Coordinates of C-alpha atoms and ligand atoms in Angstrom, one line a residue:
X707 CA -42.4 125.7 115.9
X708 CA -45.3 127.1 113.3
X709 CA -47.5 129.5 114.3
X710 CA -51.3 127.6 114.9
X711 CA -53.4 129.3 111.9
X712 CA -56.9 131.1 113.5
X713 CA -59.8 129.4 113.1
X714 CA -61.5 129.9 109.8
X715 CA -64.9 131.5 110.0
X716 CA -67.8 129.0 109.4
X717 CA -70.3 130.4 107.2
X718 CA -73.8 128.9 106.8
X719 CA -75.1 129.0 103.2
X720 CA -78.9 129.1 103.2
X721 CA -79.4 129.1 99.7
X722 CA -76.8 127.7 96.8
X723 CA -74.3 130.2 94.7
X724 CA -72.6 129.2 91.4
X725 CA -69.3 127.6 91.8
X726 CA -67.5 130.2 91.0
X727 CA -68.1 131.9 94.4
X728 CA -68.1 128.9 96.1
X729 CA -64.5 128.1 94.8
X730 CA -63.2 130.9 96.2
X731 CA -65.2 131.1 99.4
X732 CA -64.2 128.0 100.3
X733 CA -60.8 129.2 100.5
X734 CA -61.3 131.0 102.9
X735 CA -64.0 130.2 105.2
X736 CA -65.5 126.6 106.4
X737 CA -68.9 126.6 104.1
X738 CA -71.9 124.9 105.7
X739 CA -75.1 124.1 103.9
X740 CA -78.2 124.5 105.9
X741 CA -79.9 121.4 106.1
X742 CA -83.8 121.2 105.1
X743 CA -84.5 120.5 108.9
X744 CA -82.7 123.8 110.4
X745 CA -79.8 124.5 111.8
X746 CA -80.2 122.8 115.2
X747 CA -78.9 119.4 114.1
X748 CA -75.7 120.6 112.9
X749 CA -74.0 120.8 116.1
X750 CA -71.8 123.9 114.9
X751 CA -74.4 126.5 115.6
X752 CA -72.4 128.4 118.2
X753 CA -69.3 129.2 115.7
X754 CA -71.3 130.2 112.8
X755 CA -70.6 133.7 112.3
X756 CA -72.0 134.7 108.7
X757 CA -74.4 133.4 106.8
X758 CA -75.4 133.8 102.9
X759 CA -78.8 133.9 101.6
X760 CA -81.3 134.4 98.3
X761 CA -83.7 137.9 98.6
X762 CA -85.8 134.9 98.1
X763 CA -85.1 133.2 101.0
X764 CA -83.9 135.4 103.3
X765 CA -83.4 134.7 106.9
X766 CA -86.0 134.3 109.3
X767 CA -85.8 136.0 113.3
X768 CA -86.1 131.6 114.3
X769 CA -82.9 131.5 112.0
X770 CA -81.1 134.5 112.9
X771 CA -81.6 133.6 116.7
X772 CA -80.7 130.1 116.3
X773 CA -76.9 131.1 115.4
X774 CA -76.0 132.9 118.5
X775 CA -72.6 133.7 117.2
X776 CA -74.1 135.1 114.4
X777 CA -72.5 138.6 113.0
X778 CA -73.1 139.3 109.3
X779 CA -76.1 138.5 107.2
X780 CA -75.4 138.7 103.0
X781 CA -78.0 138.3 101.1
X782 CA -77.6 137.7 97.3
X783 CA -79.7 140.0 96.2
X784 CA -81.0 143.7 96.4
X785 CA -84.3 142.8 97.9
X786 CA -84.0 141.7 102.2
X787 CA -87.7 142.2 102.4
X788 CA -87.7 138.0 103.6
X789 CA -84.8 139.3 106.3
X790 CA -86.3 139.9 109.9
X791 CA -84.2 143.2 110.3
X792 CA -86.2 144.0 113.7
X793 CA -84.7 140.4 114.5
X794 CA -81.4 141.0 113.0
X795 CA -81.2 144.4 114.8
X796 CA -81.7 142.9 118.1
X797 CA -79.1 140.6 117.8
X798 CA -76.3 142.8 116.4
X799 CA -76.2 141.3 113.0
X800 CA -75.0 143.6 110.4
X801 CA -77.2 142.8 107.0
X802 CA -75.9 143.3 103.5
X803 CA -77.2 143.4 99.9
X804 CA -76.0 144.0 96.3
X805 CA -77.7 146.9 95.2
X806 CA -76.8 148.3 91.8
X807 CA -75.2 145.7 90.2
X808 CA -78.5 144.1 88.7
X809 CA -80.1 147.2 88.2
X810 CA -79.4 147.6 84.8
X811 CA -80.3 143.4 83.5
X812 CA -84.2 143.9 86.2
X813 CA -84.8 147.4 84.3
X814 CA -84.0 145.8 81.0
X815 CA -86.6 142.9 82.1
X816 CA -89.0 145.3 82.3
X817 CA -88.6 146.4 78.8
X818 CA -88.7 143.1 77.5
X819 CA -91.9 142.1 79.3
X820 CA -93.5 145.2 78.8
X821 CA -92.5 144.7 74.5
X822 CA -93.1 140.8 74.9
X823 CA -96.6 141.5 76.2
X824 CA -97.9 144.7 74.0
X825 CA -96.4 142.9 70.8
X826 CA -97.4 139.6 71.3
X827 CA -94.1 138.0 70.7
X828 CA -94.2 134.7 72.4
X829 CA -97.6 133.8 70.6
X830 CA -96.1 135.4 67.5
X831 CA -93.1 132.7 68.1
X832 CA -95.9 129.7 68.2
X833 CA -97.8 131.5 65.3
X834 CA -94.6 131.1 63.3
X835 CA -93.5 127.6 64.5
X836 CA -96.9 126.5 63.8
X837 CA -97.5 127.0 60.3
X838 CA -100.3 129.1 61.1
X839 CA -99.0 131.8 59.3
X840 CA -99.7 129.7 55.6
X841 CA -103.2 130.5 56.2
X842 CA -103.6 133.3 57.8
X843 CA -101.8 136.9 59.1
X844 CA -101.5 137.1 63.1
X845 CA -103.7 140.0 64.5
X846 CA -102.5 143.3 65.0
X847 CA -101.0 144.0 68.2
X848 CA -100.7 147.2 70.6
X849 CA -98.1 149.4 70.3
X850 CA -95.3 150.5 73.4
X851 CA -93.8 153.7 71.4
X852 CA -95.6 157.1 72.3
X853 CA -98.0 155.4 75.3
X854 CA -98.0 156.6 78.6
X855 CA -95.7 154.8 81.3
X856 CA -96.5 154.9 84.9
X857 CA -93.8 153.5 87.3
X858 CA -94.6 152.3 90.9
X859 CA -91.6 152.9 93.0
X860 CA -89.3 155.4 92.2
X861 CA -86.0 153.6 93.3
X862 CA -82.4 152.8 91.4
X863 CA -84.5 149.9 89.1
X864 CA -87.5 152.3 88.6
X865 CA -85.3 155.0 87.6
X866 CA -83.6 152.5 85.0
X867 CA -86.8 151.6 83.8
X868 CA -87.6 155.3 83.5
X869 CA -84.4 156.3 81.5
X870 CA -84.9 153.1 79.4
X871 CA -88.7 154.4 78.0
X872 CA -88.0 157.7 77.9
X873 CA -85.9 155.8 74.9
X874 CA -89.2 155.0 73.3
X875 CA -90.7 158.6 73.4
X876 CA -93.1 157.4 75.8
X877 CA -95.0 159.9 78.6
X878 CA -93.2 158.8 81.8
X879 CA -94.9 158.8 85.0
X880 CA -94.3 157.5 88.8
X881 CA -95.4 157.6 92.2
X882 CA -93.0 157.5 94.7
X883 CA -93.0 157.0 98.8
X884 CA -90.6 159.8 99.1
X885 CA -90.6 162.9 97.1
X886 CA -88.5 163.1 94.2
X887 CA -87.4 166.6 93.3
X888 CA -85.1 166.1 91.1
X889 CA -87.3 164.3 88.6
X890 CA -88.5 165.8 85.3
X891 CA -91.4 162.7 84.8
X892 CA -94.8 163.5 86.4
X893 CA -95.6 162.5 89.7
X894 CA -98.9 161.3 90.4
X895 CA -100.2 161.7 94.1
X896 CA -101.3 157.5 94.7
X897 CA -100.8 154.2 92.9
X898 CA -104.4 154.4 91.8
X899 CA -104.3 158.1 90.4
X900 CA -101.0 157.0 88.2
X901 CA -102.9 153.9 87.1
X902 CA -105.8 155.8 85.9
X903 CA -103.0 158.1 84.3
X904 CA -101.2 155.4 82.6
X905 CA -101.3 153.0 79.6
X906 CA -98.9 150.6 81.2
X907 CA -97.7 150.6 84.6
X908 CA -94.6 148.8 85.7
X909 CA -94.1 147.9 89.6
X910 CA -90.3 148.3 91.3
X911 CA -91.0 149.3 94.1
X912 CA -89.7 147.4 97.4
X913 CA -91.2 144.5 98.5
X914 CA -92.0 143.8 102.2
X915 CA -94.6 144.0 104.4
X916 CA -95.4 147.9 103.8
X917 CA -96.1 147.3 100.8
X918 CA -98.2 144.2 100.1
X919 CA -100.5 144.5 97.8
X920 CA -100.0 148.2 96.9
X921 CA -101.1 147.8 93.9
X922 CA -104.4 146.4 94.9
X923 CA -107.5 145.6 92.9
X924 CA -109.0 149.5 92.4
X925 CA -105.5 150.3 90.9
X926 CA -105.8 147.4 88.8
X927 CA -109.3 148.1 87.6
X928 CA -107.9 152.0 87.1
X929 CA -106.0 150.9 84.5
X930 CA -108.8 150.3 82.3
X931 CA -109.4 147.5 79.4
X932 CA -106.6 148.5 77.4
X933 CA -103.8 148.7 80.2
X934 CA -100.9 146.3 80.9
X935 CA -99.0 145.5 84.0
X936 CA -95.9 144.5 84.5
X937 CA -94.4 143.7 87.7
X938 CA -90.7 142.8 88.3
X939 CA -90.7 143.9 91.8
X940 CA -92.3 141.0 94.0
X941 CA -95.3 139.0 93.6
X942 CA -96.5 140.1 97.4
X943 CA -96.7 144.3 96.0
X944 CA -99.8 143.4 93.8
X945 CA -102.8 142.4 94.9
X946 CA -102.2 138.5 93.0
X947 CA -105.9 137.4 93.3
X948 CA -107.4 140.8 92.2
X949 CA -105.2 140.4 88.9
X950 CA -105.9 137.2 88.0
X951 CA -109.4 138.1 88.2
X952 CA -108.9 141.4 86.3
X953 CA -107.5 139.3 83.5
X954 CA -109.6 136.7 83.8
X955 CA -112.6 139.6 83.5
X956 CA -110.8 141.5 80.6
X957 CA -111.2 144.6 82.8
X958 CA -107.1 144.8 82.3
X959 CA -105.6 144.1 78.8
X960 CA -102.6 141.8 79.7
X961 CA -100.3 141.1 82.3
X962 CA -96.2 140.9 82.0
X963 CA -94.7 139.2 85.2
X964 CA -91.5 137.8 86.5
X965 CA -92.5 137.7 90.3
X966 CA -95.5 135.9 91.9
X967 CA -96.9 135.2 95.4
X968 CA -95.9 131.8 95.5
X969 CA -92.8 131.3 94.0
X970 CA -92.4 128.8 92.0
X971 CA -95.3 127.5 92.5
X972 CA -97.3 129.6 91.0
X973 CA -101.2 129.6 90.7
X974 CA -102.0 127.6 88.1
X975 CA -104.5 129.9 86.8
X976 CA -101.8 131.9 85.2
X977 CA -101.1 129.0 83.0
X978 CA -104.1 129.2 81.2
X979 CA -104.6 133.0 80.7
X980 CA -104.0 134.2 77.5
X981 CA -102.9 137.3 78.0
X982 CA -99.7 137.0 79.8
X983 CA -96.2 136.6 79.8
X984 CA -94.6 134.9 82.8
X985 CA -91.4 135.1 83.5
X986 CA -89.8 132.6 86.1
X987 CA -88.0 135.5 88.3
X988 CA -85.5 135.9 85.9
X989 CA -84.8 139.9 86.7
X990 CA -81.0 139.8 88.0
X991 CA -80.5 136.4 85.7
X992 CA -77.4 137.0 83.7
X993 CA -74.1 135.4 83.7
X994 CA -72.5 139.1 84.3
X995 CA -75.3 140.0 86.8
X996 CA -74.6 137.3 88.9
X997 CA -71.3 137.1 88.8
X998 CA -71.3 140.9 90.4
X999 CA -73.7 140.3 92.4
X1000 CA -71.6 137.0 93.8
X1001 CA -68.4 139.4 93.7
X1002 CA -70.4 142.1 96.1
X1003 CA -71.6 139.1 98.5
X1004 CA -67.4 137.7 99.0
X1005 CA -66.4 141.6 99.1
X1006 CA -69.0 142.0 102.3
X1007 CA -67.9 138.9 104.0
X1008 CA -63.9 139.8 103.4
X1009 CA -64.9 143.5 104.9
X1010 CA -66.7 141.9 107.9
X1011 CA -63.8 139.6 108.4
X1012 CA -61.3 142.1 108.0
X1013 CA -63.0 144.4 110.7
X1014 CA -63.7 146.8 107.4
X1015 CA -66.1 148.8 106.8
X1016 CA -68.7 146.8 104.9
X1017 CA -69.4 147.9 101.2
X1018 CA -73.0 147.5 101.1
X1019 CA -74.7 147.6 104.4
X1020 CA -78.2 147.6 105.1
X1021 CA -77.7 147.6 108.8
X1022 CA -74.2 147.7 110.6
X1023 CA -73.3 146.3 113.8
X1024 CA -73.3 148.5 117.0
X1025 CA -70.5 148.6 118.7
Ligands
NAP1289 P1 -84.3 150.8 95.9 O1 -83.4 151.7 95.1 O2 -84.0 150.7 97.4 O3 -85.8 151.4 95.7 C1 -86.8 150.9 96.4 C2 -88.1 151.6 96.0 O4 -89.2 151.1 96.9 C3 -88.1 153.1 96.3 O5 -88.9 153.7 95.3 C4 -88.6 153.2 97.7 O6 -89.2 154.5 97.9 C5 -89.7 152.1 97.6 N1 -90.0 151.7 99.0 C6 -89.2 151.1 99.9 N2 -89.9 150.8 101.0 C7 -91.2 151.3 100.8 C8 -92.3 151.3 101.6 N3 -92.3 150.8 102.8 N4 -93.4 151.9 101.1 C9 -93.4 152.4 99.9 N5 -92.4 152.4 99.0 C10 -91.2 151.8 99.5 O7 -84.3 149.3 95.4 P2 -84.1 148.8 93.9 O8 -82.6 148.5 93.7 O9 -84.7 149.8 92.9 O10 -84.9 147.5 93.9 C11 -86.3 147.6 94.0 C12 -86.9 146.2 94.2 O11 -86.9 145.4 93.0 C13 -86.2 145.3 95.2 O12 -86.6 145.6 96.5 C14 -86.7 143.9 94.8 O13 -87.9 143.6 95.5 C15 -87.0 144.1 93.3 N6 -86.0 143.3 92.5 C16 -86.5 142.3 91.7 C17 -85.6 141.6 90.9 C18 -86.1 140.5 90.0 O14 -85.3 139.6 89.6 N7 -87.3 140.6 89.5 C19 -84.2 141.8 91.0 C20 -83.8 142.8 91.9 C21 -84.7 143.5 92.6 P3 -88.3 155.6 98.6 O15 -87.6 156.4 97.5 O16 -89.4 156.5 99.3 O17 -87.4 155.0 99.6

């Protein structure tokens, strides 16, 4: 007589992966999509053991203690600031993220907004497409080389961004929770005192309820009316309201932004400001990124399975 197989581990998917992870993980586990009304209906609640989520997304403490058999939470991202870890915590779910993988394509993001923005490529595209340029030359734009660079949120993506300016013989400045020793860039002592400091600041620091909107409307107004910001952190770290009406105002240059408040549906008044380039969260948005990223989500459910350490933990299990 065969040997009866162990149950395969159900594992609710709160938001949708590419197929190539889902190919494989359903090979191994029973894959369950949660459906738009919660989890309650599904009638499996009590086997679910693991579930998979966007940083977007996250999972919520009404999620997390709907799924009493819940062990491991992985999110798809780097960001768990929509995670209830308090929540998690008490129930003794282990959390996950995939932190380095993307650092390199949300750094390079930066650059591009930050180049985007200061040289006016996207309305030199239309300019082009237009046949505007029969009659007349586009204005002069602002330049990125030799400015100074101020960088909320010393972290693995701010440092990237760091190393990736310090390319453009730019002045490179931060402020940074923590000390950072090690640095060679300037520290400033606030977000406010490195906006005064800089000609652009860029945001990557961690999103969450500590730090919403860090960036608030003095450090906007700090930068003065030749500053930029970019932000490719979360929409929730600057202060969305007092930057629309910084731009609106001119009391900022220009914006360069791939997160927003309300994602994605974002206030329409961006749409009709001229002096921004929005970017629709596309930080981590590569083919390669994501496929790593997807890799590092199956590598923390096969660990957790396998009674493994897990490779990326933001919070273990007790016991
Ligand atoms: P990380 O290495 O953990 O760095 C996090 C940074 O945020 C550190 O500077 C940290 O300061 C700071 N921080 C954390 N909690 C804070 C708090 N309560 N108050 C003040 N500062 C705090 O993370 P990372 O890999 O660089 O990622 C940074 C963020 O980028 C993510 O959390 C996510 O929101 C965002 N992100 C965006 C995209 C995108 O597509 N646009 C993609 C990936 C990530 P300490 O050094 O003091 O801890």
């Amino acid at each position: 007589m065969s040997a009866v197989p162990p149950p395969r581990p159900k594992v609710l998917m709160v938001s949708p992966m590419p197929e190539w992870d889902i190919a494989p993980m359903r090979e191994a586990y029973d894959l369950i999509d949660l459906p738009a009304d919660g989890p309650e209906g599904l009638g499996l609640v009590s086997e679910i053991t693991a579930l998979v989520t966007s940083g977007g997304r996250g999972a919520d403490a009404a999620l997390i203690e709907a799924l009493p058999a819940l062990e491991l939470i992985a999110v798809y991202g780097v960001g768990y600031d929509k995670v209830d870890l308090a929540a998690a915590a008490r129930c003794n779910v282990a959390v996950t993220n995939t932190p380095d993988v993307l650092t390199a394509d949300v750094a390079d993001m930066a650059l591009a907004l930050t180049l985007a923005l200061a040289r006016r490529i996207v309305d030199g595209d239309a300019f082009a497409r237009s046949g505007a340029w029969r009659k007349e030359s586009m204005p002069l734009t602002g330049s990125v080389s030799g400015r100074k660079i101020g960088i909320v949120g010393l972290g693995r993506i701010g440092e990237a961004i760091g190393r990736r300016f310090a390319g453009f013989d730019t002045e490179i400045g931060y402020w940074n929770r923590s000390p950072k020793p090690l640095s060679a860039w300037r520290a400033l002592p606030t977000p406010s005192a490195l906006a005064a400091w800089s000609d652009i600041l860029v945001v990557a620091v961690a999103g969450g309820g500590d730090t919403v909107g860090l960036v608030d409307a003095a450090t906007i107004a700090a930068l003065g009316p030749d500053g930029l910001l970019v932000n490719i952190s979360r929409g929730t770290t600057v202060d969305e309201a007092a930057l629309i009406a910084a731009l609106e105002s001119g009391t900022i240059a220009g914006a360069g932004l791939d997160v927003f408040r309300n994602e994605p549906a974002i206030d329409p008044r961006f749409s009709r400001l001229g002096n921004v380039v929005l970017s629709p969260h596309q930080g981590s948005a590569t083919v390669a990124t994501r496929q790593a990223m997807g890799a590092l989500v199956r590598a923390n459910l096969a660990a957790h399975f396998a009674g493994e350490d897990l490779p990326t933990a933001v919070i273990r299990r007790l016991g």
